[in-house]
Amino acid sequence: MFVATLVASGSMGQGDIDDAVERLRNAGCQPGEAAWLDVDKAADIFFDVDPVAARAALTDVGDKLDVIVQPLEGREKKLLIADMDSTMITVECIDELADYAGIKPQIAEITERAMRGELDFAGALHERVALLKGLADSAIDQCREERVVIMGGAKALVRTMKARGATTLLVSGGFTRFTGPVAEEIGFDANVANVLEISDGTMLGTVTTPIVDAARKRAELEAAIAGGIDRALTLAVGDGANDIPMIEGAGLGVAYHAKPKTRAAAAAEIVHGDLSVLLYAQGIASADWVN
C-alpha cells in the first residue's frame, strides 16, 4: 500500500482531498480511505497501486499544496541527511560572506550556476574561495551572526526525528565555521563540511582537500546504511545539483525549493511549504512535534 500526503502552505478543505482522491481513481491507483493529520493543514490518502502515476496525477492538485507519495511501510525514517545552504538555512553562506568582501554579485553568480549543475562543483568552490583571499577571519563569525537564518520547520524536523530515535546528519559543500554552530542550534547529531584555510587572521583563499562534494554527500549516506540503517528508512533533502546523488540514494529523496535538475532527480519535492512538510510525510501530526 502507498500513501499520498497533502500539505497546505496555508489551508485546505475537504474539497481538495476529494479532488485528489478522484485524480487517483482516474489514474488507476485504487484509492481507499483518507485521513486528516492536521485538519485543514495536512492529510493522508491511501492507495493500492502505481505511485508513479499517483505522483503525476497529483502534481498540480489544490492551491499551493505539496504532495509526497511513498510506500506506507517504512514512511517514518531513521536517518535524516540534509544539505545546509538554502535548505536548513535560508541563505548561501559563501554568497553572504562575499558581501563582506564587496564581491557578492560575482560569487553569487558562480554559486547559482554550480547549484544548477552548470559548473563542476569542485572547480566552482575553489574559484569562489580564491576570490575571498585576504578577507579577515572575523568576517566569518560576523557573517554567521548577522546573515544566517534557520529555515522554517528545521528545528521541529530534526528534534522530532531525534526524539523518535532517528540519526540526523548535516552535510554541506559549505564550511565548518557555519555548519558547526548551525548543527548545534538546530540539533543535528553531526555535521560534515569543508574547512577554510586561515593564517594570521585572514583567509588564504583555499580549503583543505578532499572537499565535501556530491560524492562525499552520497558516501556519508552509504556509510550510515553500512552501519545498519535500512536504506528504505533514510531521508535525504537538499536543493542543489550536488545533492542529487544522496537524494537518489535515499529511501525518500526530497528536493526542497530546488533547482530544476534536482527536482527532476528527486522522488518527492517541496515547492510551497517549509521543512515541516517532512514531518507530515512521515505521518507525524503537529501535536507530536518537538519544538
PDB file of C-alpha atoms in Angstrom:
ATOM      1  CA  MET A   1       0.000   0.000   0.000  1.00  0.00           C
ATOM      2  CA  PHE A   2       1.051   3.578  -0.674  1.00  0.00           C
ATOM      3  CA  VAL A   3       0.238   6.956   0.830  1.00  0.00           C
ATOM      4  CA  ALA A   4      -0.054  10.405  -0.701  1.00  0.00           C
ATOM      5  CA  THR A   5       0.409  13.127   1.903  1.00  0.00           C
ATOM      6  CA  LEU A   6      -1.071  16.519   1.034  1.00  0.00           C
ATOM      7  CA  VAL A   7       0.258  19.537   2.958  1.00  0.00           C
ATOM      8  CA  ALA A   8      -1.066  23.059   2.529  1.00  0.00           C
ATOM      9  CA  SER A   9       1.211  26.081   2.832  1.00  0.00           C
ATOM     10  CA  GLY A  10      -1.909  27.895   4.024  1.00  0.00           C
ATOM     11  CA  SER A  11      -5.018  25.783   4.466  1.00  0.00           C
ATOM     12  CA  MET A  12      -7.032  23.250   2.503  1.00  0.00           C
ATOM     13  CA  GLY A  13     -10.504  21.777   2.720  1.00  0.00           C
ATOM     14  CA  GLN A  14     -12.342  18.542   2.146  1.00  0.00           C
ATOM     15  CA  GLY A  15     -12.822  19.556  -1.473  1.00  0.00           C
ATOM     16  CA  ASP A  16      -9.065  19.394  -2.045  1.00  0.00           C
ATOM     17  CA  ILE A  17      -8.964  15.868  -0.638  1.00  0.00           C
ATOM     18  CA  ASP A  18     -11.950  14.793  -2.735  1.00  0.00           C
ATOM     19  CA  ASP A  19     -10.271  16.202  -5.845  1.00  0.00           C
ATOM     20  CA  ALA A  20      -7.077  14.301  -5.062  1.00  0.00           C
ATOM     21  CA  VAL A  21      -8.957  11.058  -4.478  1.00  0.00           C
ATOM     22  CA  GLU A  22     -10.758  11.451  -7.805  1.00  0.00           C
ATOM     23  CA  ARG A  23      -7.474  12.083  -9.606  1.00  0.00           C
ATOM     24  CA  LEU A  24      -6.009   8.933  -8.085  1.00  0.00           C
ATOM     25  CA  ARG A  25      -9.084   6.952  -9.092  1.00  0.00           C
ATOM     26  CA  ASN A  26      -8.885   8.216 -12.675  1.00  0.00           C
ATOM     27  CA  ALA A  27      -5.173   7.312 -12.763  1.00  0.00           C
ATOM     28  CA  GLY A  28      -5.983   3.728 -11.785  1.00  0.00           C
ATOM     29  CA  CYS A  29      -4.303   3.954  -8.386  1.00  0.00           C
ATOM     30  CA  GLN A  30      -7.250   2.422  -6.488  1.00  0.00           C
ATOM     31  CA  PRO A  31      -7.527   4.959  -3.665  1.00  0.00           C
ATOM     32  CA  GLY A  32      -9.026   3.937  -0.339  1.00  0.00           C
ATOM     33  CA  GLU A  33      -9.577   5.965   2.797  1.00  0.00           C
ATOM     34  CA  ALA A  34      -8.332   9.465   3.502  1.00  0.00           C
ATOM     35  CA  ALA A  35      -7.498  10.830   6.936  1.00  0.00           C
ATOM     36  CA  TRP A  36      -6.557  14.212   8.345  1.00  0.00           C
ATOM     37  CA  LEU A  37      -3.177  14.550  10.031  1.00  0.00           C
ATOM     38  CA  ASP A  38      -3.994  18.143  11.000  1.00  0.00           C
ATOM     39  CA  VAL A  39      -7.422  19.422   9.998  1.00  0.00           C
ATOM     40  CA  ASP A  40      -7.254  21.998   7.203  1.00  0.00           C
ATOM     41  CA  LYS A  41      -3.457  21.598   7.005  1.00  0.00           C
ATOM     42  CA  ALA A  42      -2.341  18.061   6.138  1.00  0.00           C
ATOM     43  CA  ALA A  43      -3.983  14.793   5.141  1.00  0.00           C
ATOM     44  CA  ASP A  44      -3.113  11.265   4.022  1.00  0.00           C
ATOM     45  CA  ILE A  45      -4.751   9.429   1.134  1.00  0.00           C
ATOM     46  CA  PHE A  46      -4.046   5.699   0.977  1.00  0.00           C
ATOM     47  CA  PHE A  47      -3.999   3.826  -2.317  1.00  0.00           C
ATOM     48  CA  ASP A  48      -3.033   0.404  -3.646  1.00  0.00           C
ATOM     49  CA  VAL A  49      -1.014   0.680  -6.869  1.00  0.00           C
ATOM     50  CA  ASP A  50       1.250   2.772  -9.125  1.00  0.00           C
ATOM     51  CA  PRO A  51       2.955   5.524  -7.092  1.00  0.00           C
ATOM     52  CA  VAL A  52       4.499   6.969 -10.274  1.00  0.00           C
ATOM     53  CA  ALA A  53       1.055   7.535 -11.771  1.00  0.00           C
ATOM     54  CA  ALA A  54      -0.146   8.910  -8.450  1.00  0.00           C
ATOM     55  CA  ARG A  55       2.605  11.490  -8.284  1.00  0.00           C
ATOM     56  CA  ALA A  56       1.897  12.613 -11.829  1.00  0.00           C
ATOM     57  CA  ALA A  57      -1.844  12.813 -11.159  1.00  0.00           C
ATOM     58  CA  LEU A  58      -1.355  14.971  -8.069  1.00  0.00           C
ATOM     59  CA  THR A  59       1.318  17.309  -9.423  1.00  0.00           C
ATOM     60  CA  ASP A  60      -0.871  20.415  -9.573  1.00  0.00           C
ATOM     61  CA  VAL A  61      -3.658  19.465  -7.190  1.00  0.00           C
ATOM     62  CA  GLY A  62      -5.113  22.207  -4.998  1.00  0.00           C
ATOM     63  CA  ASP A  63      -3.786  25.700  -4.314  1.00  0.00           C
ATOM     64  CA  LYS A  64      -0.191  25.661  -3.059  1.00  0.00           C
ATOM     65  CA  LEU A  65      -0.295  22.084  -1.832  1.00  0.00           C
ATOM     66  CA  ASP A  66       2.834  19.952  -1.510  1.00  0.00           C
ATOM     67  CA  VAL A  67       2.355  16.253  -2.159  1.00  0.00           C
ATOM     68  CA  ILE A  68       4.653  13.450  -1.024  1.00  0.00           C
ATOM     69  CA  VAL A  69       3.957   9.983  -2.472  1.00  0.00           C
ATOM     70  CA  GLN A  70       5.679   6.934  -0.984  1.00  0.00           C
ATOM     71  CA  PRO A  71       5.153   3.382   0.297  1.00  0.00           C
ATOM     72  CA  LEU A  72       3.176   3.301   3.520  1.00  0.00           C
ATOM     73  CA  GLU A  73       5.542   0.786   5.097  1.00  0.00           C
ATOM     74  CA  GLY A  74       8.646   2.490   6.410  1.00  0.00           C
ATOM     75  CA  ARG A  75       7.371   6.040   5.990  1.00  0.00           C
ATOM     76  CA  GLU A  76       8.815   7.066   9.357  1.00  0.00           C
ATOM     77  CA  LYS A  77      12.559   7.377   8.819  1.00  0.00           C
ATOM     78  CA  LYS A  78      15.541   6.507  10.997  1.00  0.00           C
ATOM     79  CA  LEU A  79      18.108   8.705   9.250  1.00  0.00           C
ATOM     80  CA  LEU A  80      17.913  12.317   8.092  1.00  0.00           C
ATOM     81  CA  ILE A  81      20.794  13.525   5.923  1.00  0.00           C
ATOM     82  CA  ALA A  82      20.391  17.160   4.931  1.00  0.00           C
ATOM     83  CA  ASP A  83      22.078  19.895   2.966  1.00  0.00           C
ATOM     84  CA  MET A  84      22.571  23.211   4.786  1.00  0.00           C
ATOM     85  CA  ASP A  85      22.617  26.263   2.499  1.00  0.00           C
ATOM     86  CA  SER A  86      19.154  27.144   1.147  1.00  0.00           C
ATOM     87  CA  THR A  87      17.840  24.006   2.831  1.00  0.00           C
ATOM     88  CA  MET A  88      18.399  24.093   6.588  1.00  0.00           C
ATOM     89  CA  ILE A  89      19.175  27.818   6.457  1.00  0.00           C
ATOM     90  CA  THR A  90      17.716  30.494   4.207  1.00  0.00           C
ATOM     91  CA  VAL A  91      20.956  31.752   2.614  1.00  0.00           C
ATOM     92  CA  GLU A  92      24.041  30.611   0.715  1.00  0.00           C
ATOM     93  CA  CYS A  93      26.821  31.299   3.215  1.00  0.00           C
ATOM     94  CA  ILE A  94      29.577  31.866   0.680  1.00  0.00           C
ATOM     95  CA  ASP A  95      27.468  34.479  -1.115  1.00  0.00           C
ATOM     96  CA  GLU A  96      26.807  36.326   2.131  1.00  0.00           C
ATOM     97  CA  LEU A  97      30.460  36.068   3.150  1.00  0.00           C
ATOM     98  CA  ALA A  98      31.415  37.550  -0.229  1.00  0.00           C
ATOM     99  CA  ASP A  99      29.297  40.580   0.610  1.00  0.00           C
ATOM    100  CA  TYR A 100      31.775  41.433   3.364  1.00  0.00           C
ATOM    101  CA  ALA A 101      34.479  41.430   0.694  1.00  0.00           C
ATOM    102  CA  GLY A 102      32.359  43.575  -1.629  1.00  0.00           C
ATOM    103  CA  ILE A 103      32.065  40.883  -4.322  1.00  0.00           C
ATOM    104  CA  LYS A 104      28.710  39.217  -3.630  1.00  0.00           C
ATOM    105  CA  PRO A 105      27.269  39.510  -7.178  1.00  0.00           C
ATOM    106  CA  GLN A 106      30.372  37.919  -8.704  1.00  0.00           C
ATOM    107  CA  ILE A 107      30.396  34.969  -6.317  1.00  0.00           C
ATOM    108  CA  ALA A 108      26.593  34.568  -6.227  1.00  0.00           C
ATOM    109  CA  GLU A 109      26.539  34.080  -9.996  1.00  0.00           C
ATOM    110  CA  ILE A 110      29.053  31.232  -9.726  1.00  0.00           C
ATOM    111  CA  THR A 111      27.113  29.693  -6.836  1.00  0.00           C
ATOM    112  CA  GLU A 112      23.861  29.771  -8.773  1.00  0.00           C
ATOM    113  CA  ARG A 113      25.420  28.102 -11.803  1.00  0.00           C
ATOM    114  CA  ALA A 114      27.092  25.444  -9.648  1.00  0.00           C
ATOM    115  CA  MET A 115      23.844  24.673  -7.803  1.00  0.00           C
ATOM    116  CA  ARG A 116      22.044  24.359 -11.135  1.00  0.00           C
ATOM    117  CA  GLY A 117      24.632  21.812 -12.254  1.00  0.00           C
ATOM    118  CA  GLU A 118      26.096  24.039 -14.954  1.00  0.00           C
ATOM    119  CA  LEU A 119      29.597  24.096 -13.412  1.00  0.00           C
ATOM    120  CA  ASP A 120      31.840  21.479 -11.851  1.00  0.00           C
ATOM    121  CA  PHE A 121      31.234  21.817  -8.113  1.00  0.00           C
ATOM    122  CA  ALA A 122      34.858  21.405  -7.036  1.00  0.00           C
ATOM    123  CA  GLY A 123      36.150  23.912  -9.562  1.00  0.00           C
ATOM    124  CA  ALA A 124      33.441  26.404  -8.655  1.00  0.00           C
ATOM    125  CA  LEU A 125      34.207  26.040  -4.949  1.00  0.00           C
ATOM    126  CA  HIS A 126      37.928  26.617  -5.392  1.00  0.00           C
ATOM    127  CA  GLU A 127      37.263  29.593  -7.679  1.00  0.00           C
ATOM    128  CA  ARG A 128      34.917  31.265  -5.198  1.00  0.00           C
ATOM    129  CA  VAL A 129      37.112  30.656  -2.162  1.00  0.00           C
ATOM    130  CA  ALA A 130      40.132  32.034  -4.023  1.00  0.00           C
ATOM    131  CA  LEU A 131      38.238  35.287  -4.520  1.00  0.00           C
ATOM    132  CA  LEU A 132      37.914  35.611  -0.743  1.00  0.00           C
ATOM    133  CA  LYS A 133      41.663  35.570  -0.158  1.00  0.00           C
ATOM    134  CA  GLY A 134      42.677  38.223   2.347  1.00  0.00           C
ATOM    135  CA  LEU A 135      39.249  38.579   3.950  1.00  0.00           C
ATOM    136  CA  ALA A 136      39.515  38.871   7.728  1.00  0.00           C
ATOM    137  CA  ASP A 137      38.789  35.714   9.685  1.00  0.00           C
ATOM    138  CA  SER A 138      36.476  37.760  11.924  1.00  0.00           C
ATOM    139  CA  ALA A 139      34.157  38.323   8.949  1.00  0.00           C
ATOM    140  CA  ILE A 140      33.170  34.661   9.040  1.00  0.00           C
ATOM    141  CA  ASP A 141      31.682  34.836  12.528  1.00  0.00           C
ATOM    142  CA  GLN A 142      30.174  38.228  11.806  1.00  0.00           C
ATOM    143  CA  CYS A 143      28.518  36.869   8.675  1.00  0.00           C
ATOM    144  CA  ARG A 144      27.119  33.883  10.533  1.00  0.00           C
ATOM    145  CA  GLU A 145      25.707  36.031  13.323  1.00  0.00           C
ATOM    146  CA  GLU A 146      24.239  38.693  11.034  1.00  0.00           C
ATOM    147  CA  ARG A 147      23.074  36.741   7.985  1.00  0.00           C
ATOM    148  CA  VAL A 148      22.319  33.107   8.826  1.00  0.00           C
ATOM    149  CA  VAL A 149      18.631  32.401   9.465  1.00  0.00           C
ATOM    150  CA  ILE A 150      17.356  28.911  10.279  1.00  0.00           C
ATOM    151  CA  MET A 151      14.799  27.602   7.772  1.00  0.00           C
ATOM    152  CA  GLY A 152      11.206  27.286   8.903  1.00  0.00           C
ATOM    153  CA  GLY A 153      10.457  23.810  10.214  1.00  0.00           C
ATOM    154  CA  ALA A 154      14.133  22.826  10.506  1.00  0.00           C
ATOM    155  CA  LYS A 155      14.269  22.636  14.299  1.00  0.00           C
ATOM    156  CA  ALA A 156      10.976  20.780  14.571  1.00  0.00           C
ATOM    157  CA  LEU A 157      12.044  18.299  11.886  1.00  0.00           C
ATOM    158  CA  VAL A 158      15.424  17.457  13.390  1.00  0.00           C
ATOM    159  CA  ARG A 159      14.405  17.490  17.028  1.00  0.00           C
ATOM    160  CA  THR A 160      11.263  15.437  16.443  1.00  0.00           C
ATOM    161  CA  MET A 161      13.093  12.804  14.429  1.00  0.00           C
ATOM    162  CA  LYS A 162      15.840  12.574  17.066  1.00  0.00           C
ATOM    163  CA  ALA A 163      13.269  12.224  19.839  1.00  0.00           C
ATOM    164  CA  ARG A 164      11.772   9.302  17.930  1.00  0.00           C
ATOM    165  CA  GLY A 165      15.137   7.538  17.590  1.00  0.00           C
ATOM    166  CA  ALA A 166      16.471   8.796  14.253  1.00  0.00           C
ATOM    167  CA  THR A 167      20.042   9.812  13.462  1.00  0.00           C
ATOM    168  CA  THR A 168      20.475  13.275  11.936  1.00  0.00           C
ATOM    169  CA  LEU A 169      23.421  14.436   9.827  1.00  0.00           C
ATOM    170  CA  LEU A 170      24.088  17.833   8.269  1.00  0.00           C
ATOM    171  CA  VAL A 171      26.269  17.560   5.134  1.00  0.00           C
ATOM    172  CA  SER A 172      27.347  20.706   3.328  1.00  0.00           C
ATOM    173  CA  GLY A 173      29.520  21.823   0.465  1.00  0.00           C
ATOM    174  CA  GLY A 174      29.965  24.952   2.567  1.00  0.00           C
ATOM    175  CA  PHE A 175      32.203  25.464   5.556  1.00  0.00           C
ATOM    176  CA  THR A 176      32.583  24.047   9.057  1.00  0.00           C
ATOM    177  CA  ARG A 177      32.650  27.543  10.548  1.00  0.00           C
ATOM    178  CA  PHE A 178      28.981  27.732   9.601  1.00  0.00           C
ATOM    179  CA  THR A 179      27.842  24.112   9.874  1.00  0.00           C
ATOM    180  CA  GLY A 180      29.139  23.622  13.403  1.00  0.00           C
ATOM    181  CA  PRO A 181      27.062  26.382  15.020  1.00  0.00           C
ATOM    182  CA  VAL A 182      24.070  25.722  12.728  1.00  0.00           C
ATOM    183  CA  ALA A 183      24.076  22.000  13.516  1.00  0.00           C
ATOM    184  CA  GLU A 184      24.234  22.754  17.218  1.00  0.00           C
ATOM    185  CA  GLU A 185      21.404  25.288  17.081  1.00  0.00           C
ATOM    186  CA  ILE A 186      19.091  23.042  15.100  1.00  0.00           C
ATOM    187  CA  GLY A 187      20.018  19.874  16.983  1.00  0.00           C
ATOM    188  CA  PHE A 188      21.843  17.657  14.464  1.00  0.00           C
ATOM    189  CA  ASP A 189      23.893  14.742  15.759  1.00  0.00           C
ATOM    190  CA  ALA A 190      26.845  15.542  13.497  1.00  0.00           C
ATOM    191  CA  ASN A 191      27.954  17.747  10.634  1.00  0.00           C
ATOM    192  CA  VAL A 192      30.332  17.452   7.687  1.00  0.00           C
ATOM    193  CA  ALA A 193      31.641  20.369   5.610  1.00  0.00           C
ATOM    194  CA  ASN A 194      34.729  21.973   4.085  1.00  0.00           C
ATOM    195  CA  VAL A 195      37.473  23.608   6.148  1.00  0.00           C
ATOM    196  CA  LEU A 196      38.592  27.105   5.200  1.00  0.00           C
ATOM    197  CA  GLU A 197      42.339  27.623   5.488  1.00  0.00           C
ATOM    198  CA  ILE A 198      43.263  30.662   7.566  1.00  0.00           C
ATOM    199  CA  SER A 199      46.594  32.179   8.636  1.00  0.00           C
ATOM    200  CA  ASP A 200      47.426  35.286  10.644  1.00  0.00           C
ATOM    201  CA  GLY A 201      43.763  36.195  10.950  1.00  0.00           C
ATOM    202  CA  THR A 202      42.978  36.197   7.231  1.00  0.00           C
ATOM    203  CA  MET A 203      41.602  33.744   4.729  1.00  0.00           C
ATOM    204  CA  LEU A 204      44.195  32.137   2.453  1.00  0.00           C
ATOM    205  CA  GLY A 205      41.712  31.616  -0.370  1.00  0.00           C
ATOM    206  CA  THR A 206      41.901  27.830  -0.089  1.00  0.00           C
ATOM    207  CA  VAL A 207      40.106  24.895   1.559  1.00  0.00           C
ATOM    208  CA  THR A 208      41.506  21.617   2.779  1.00  0.00           C
ATOM    209  CA  THR A 209      41.147  18.653   0.461  1.00  0.00           C
ATOM    210  CA  PRO A 210      39.454  16.386  -0.338  1.00  0.00           C
ATOM    211  CA  ILE A 211      36.424  18.650  -0.431  1.00  0.00           C
ATOM    212  CA  VAL A 212      32.872  17.788   0.526  1.00  0.00           C
ATOM    213  CA  ASP A 213      31.192  17.400  -2.848  1.00  0.00           C
ATOM    214  CA  ALA A 214      28.311  15.374  -4.269  1.00  0.00           C
ATOM    215  CA  ALA A 215      30.258  12.118  -3.986  1.00  0.00           C
ATOM    216  CA  ARG A 216      31.103  12.785  -0.337  1.00  0.00           C
ATOM    217  CA  LYS A 217      27.472  13.505   0.469  1.00  0.00           C
ATOM    218  CA  ARG A 218      26.444  10.198  -1.085  1.00  0.00           C
ATOM    219  CA  ALA A 219      29.306   8.462   0.747  1.00  0.00           C
ATOM    220  CA  GLU A 220      28.007   9.760   4.095  1.00  0.00           C
ATOM    221  CA  LEU A 221      24.606   8.279   3.287  1.00  0.00           C
ATOM    222  CA  GLU A 222      26.133   4.942   2.284  1.00  0.00           C
ATOM    223  CA  ALA A 223      28.249   4.858   5.445  1.00  0.00           C
ATOM    224  CA  ALA A 224      25.151   5.255   7.584  1.00  0.00           C
ATOM    225  CA  ILE A 225      23.440   2.462   5.680  1.00  0.00           C
ATOM    226  CA  ALA A 226      26.504   0.240   6.049  1.00  0.00           C
ATOM    227  CA  GLY A 227      26.338   0.987   9.765  1.00  0.00           C
ATOM    228  CA  GLY A 228      22.981  -0.715   9.995  1.00  0.00           C
ATOM    229  CA  ILE A 229      20.267   1.711   8.875  1.00  0.00           C
ATOM    230  CA  ASP A 230      17.891   0.249   6.285  1.00  0.00           C
ATOM    231  CA  ARG A 231      18.069   2.295   3.068  1.00  0.00           C
ATOM    232  CA  ALA A 232      14.271   2.385   2.931  1.00  0.00           C
ATOM    233  CA  LEU A 233      14.297   4.205   6.280  1.00  0.00           C
ATOM    234  CA  THR A 234      16.578   7.044   5.127  1.00  0.00           C
ATOM    235  CA  LEU A 235      15.518  10.560   4.198  1.00  0.00           C
ATOM    236  CA  ALA A 236      17.723  12.968   2.213  1.00  0.00           C
ATOM    237  CA  VAL A 237      16.841  16.583   1.464  1.00  0.00           C
ATOM    238  CA  GLY A 238      18.606  19.316  -0.493  1.00  0.00           C
ATOM    239  CA  ASP A 239      18.223  21.934  -3.187  1.00  0.00           C
ATOM    240  CA  GLY A 240      21.301  21.856  -5.431  1.00  0.00           C
ATOM    241  CA  ALA A 241      22.841  19.660  -8.092  1.00  0.00           C
ATOM    242  CA  ASN A 242      25.483  18.482  -5.621  1.00  0.00           C
ATOM    243  CA  ASP A 243      22.665  16.964  -3.532  1.00  0.00           C
ATOM    244  CA  ILE A 244      21.396  14.738  -6.341  1.00  0.00           C
ATOM    245  CA  PRO A 245      23.438  11.580  -5.580  1.00  0.00           C
ATOM    246  CA  MET A 246      22.368  11.475  -1.927  1.00  0.00           C
ATOM    247  CA  ILE A 247      18.774  12.265  -2.887  1.00  0.00           C
ATOM    248  CA  GLU A 248      18.789   9.445  -5.434  1.00  0.00           C
ATOM    249  CA  GLY A 249      20.309   7.020  -2.919  1.00  0.00           C
ATOM    250  CA  ALA A 250      17.913   7.615  -0.039  1.00  0.00           C
ATOM    251  CA  GLY A 251      14.725   5.750   0.712  1.00  0.00           C
ATOM    252  CA  LEU A 252      12.938   9.075   0.336  1.00  0.00           C
ATOM    253  CA  GLY A 253      14.874  11.734  -1.552  1.00  0.00           C
ATOM    254  CA  VAL A 254      13.352  15.203  -1.423  1.00  0.00           C
ATOM    255  CA  ALA A 255      14.116  18.319  -3.463  1.00  0.00           C
ATOM    256  CA  TYR A 256      13.484  21.376  -1.288  1.00  0.00           C
ATOM    257  CA  HIS A 257      12.630  24.600  -3.179  1.00  0.00           C
ATOM    258  CA  ALA A 258      15.204  23.178  -5.528  1.00  0.00           C
ATOM    259  CA  LYS A 259      16.975  23.778  -8.818  1.00  0.00           C
ATOM    260  CA  PRO A 260      15.434  22.135 -11.927  1.00  0.00           C
ATOM    261  CA  LYS A 261      17.939  19.268 -12.201  1.00  0.00           C
ATOM    262  CA  THR A 262      17.467  18.430  -8.530  1.00  0.00           C
ATOM    263  CA  ARG A 263      13.682  18.489  -8.836  1.00  0.00           C
ATOM    264  CA  ALA A 264      13.862  16.162 -11.825  1.00  0.00           C
ATOM    265  CA  ALA A 265      16.055  13.683  -9.936  1.00  0.00           C
ATOM    266  CA  ALA A 266      14.046  13.570  -6.720  1.00  0.00           C
ATOM    267  CA  ALA A 267      11.229  11.158  -5.902  1.00  0.00           C
ATOM    268  CA  ALA A 268       9.474  13.933  -3.980  1.00  0.00           C
ATOM    269  CA  GLU A 269       9.665  17.686  -3.692  1.00  0.00           C
ATOM    270  CA  ILE A 270       8.595  20.564  -1.504  1.00  0.00           C
ATOM    271  CA  VAL A 271       7.648  23.612  -3.542  1.00  0.00           C
ATOM    272  CA  HIS A 272       5.401  25.675  -1.278  1.00  0.00           C
ATOM    273  CA  GLY A 273       5.827  24.746   2.381  1.00  0.00           C
ATOM    274  CA  ASP A 274       8.716  24.616   4.805  1.00  0.00           C
ATOM    275  CA  LEU A 275      10.625  21.639   6.222  1.00  0.00           C
ATOM    276  CA  SER A 276       7.743  20.637   8.488  1.00  0.00           C
ATOM    277  CA  VAL A 277       6.229  19.033   5.379  1.00  0.00           C
ATOM    278  CA  LEU A 278       8.730  16.228   6.001  1.00  0.00           C
ATOM    279  CA  LEU A 279       7.178  15.512   9.400  1.00  0.00           C
ATOM    280  CA  TYR A 280       3.725  15.215   7.877  1.00  0.00           C
ATOM    281  CA  ALA A 281       5.235  12.978   5.192  1.00  0.00           C
ATOM    282  CA  GLN A 282       6.290  10.624   7.983  1.00  0.00           C
ATOM    283  CA  GLY A 283       2.756  10.567   9.370  1.00  0.00           C
ATOM    284  CA  ILE A 284       3.619  12.767  12.360  1.00  0.00           C
ATOM    285  CA  ALA A 285       0.941  15.312  13.291  1.00  0.00           C
ATOM    286  CA  SER A 286       1.914  18.685  14.766  1.00  0.00           C
ATOM    287  CA  ALA A 287       0.739  17.688  18.248  1.00  0.00           C
ATOM    288  CA  ASP A 288       3.668  15.244  18.324  1.00  0.00           C
ATOM    289  CA  TRP A 289       6.390  17.619  17.124  1.00  0.00           C
ATOM    290  CA  VAL A 290       9.270  18.664  19.344  1.00  0.00           C
ATOM    291  CA  ASN A 291       9.625  22.446  19.114  1.00  0.00           C
TER     292      ASN A 291
END
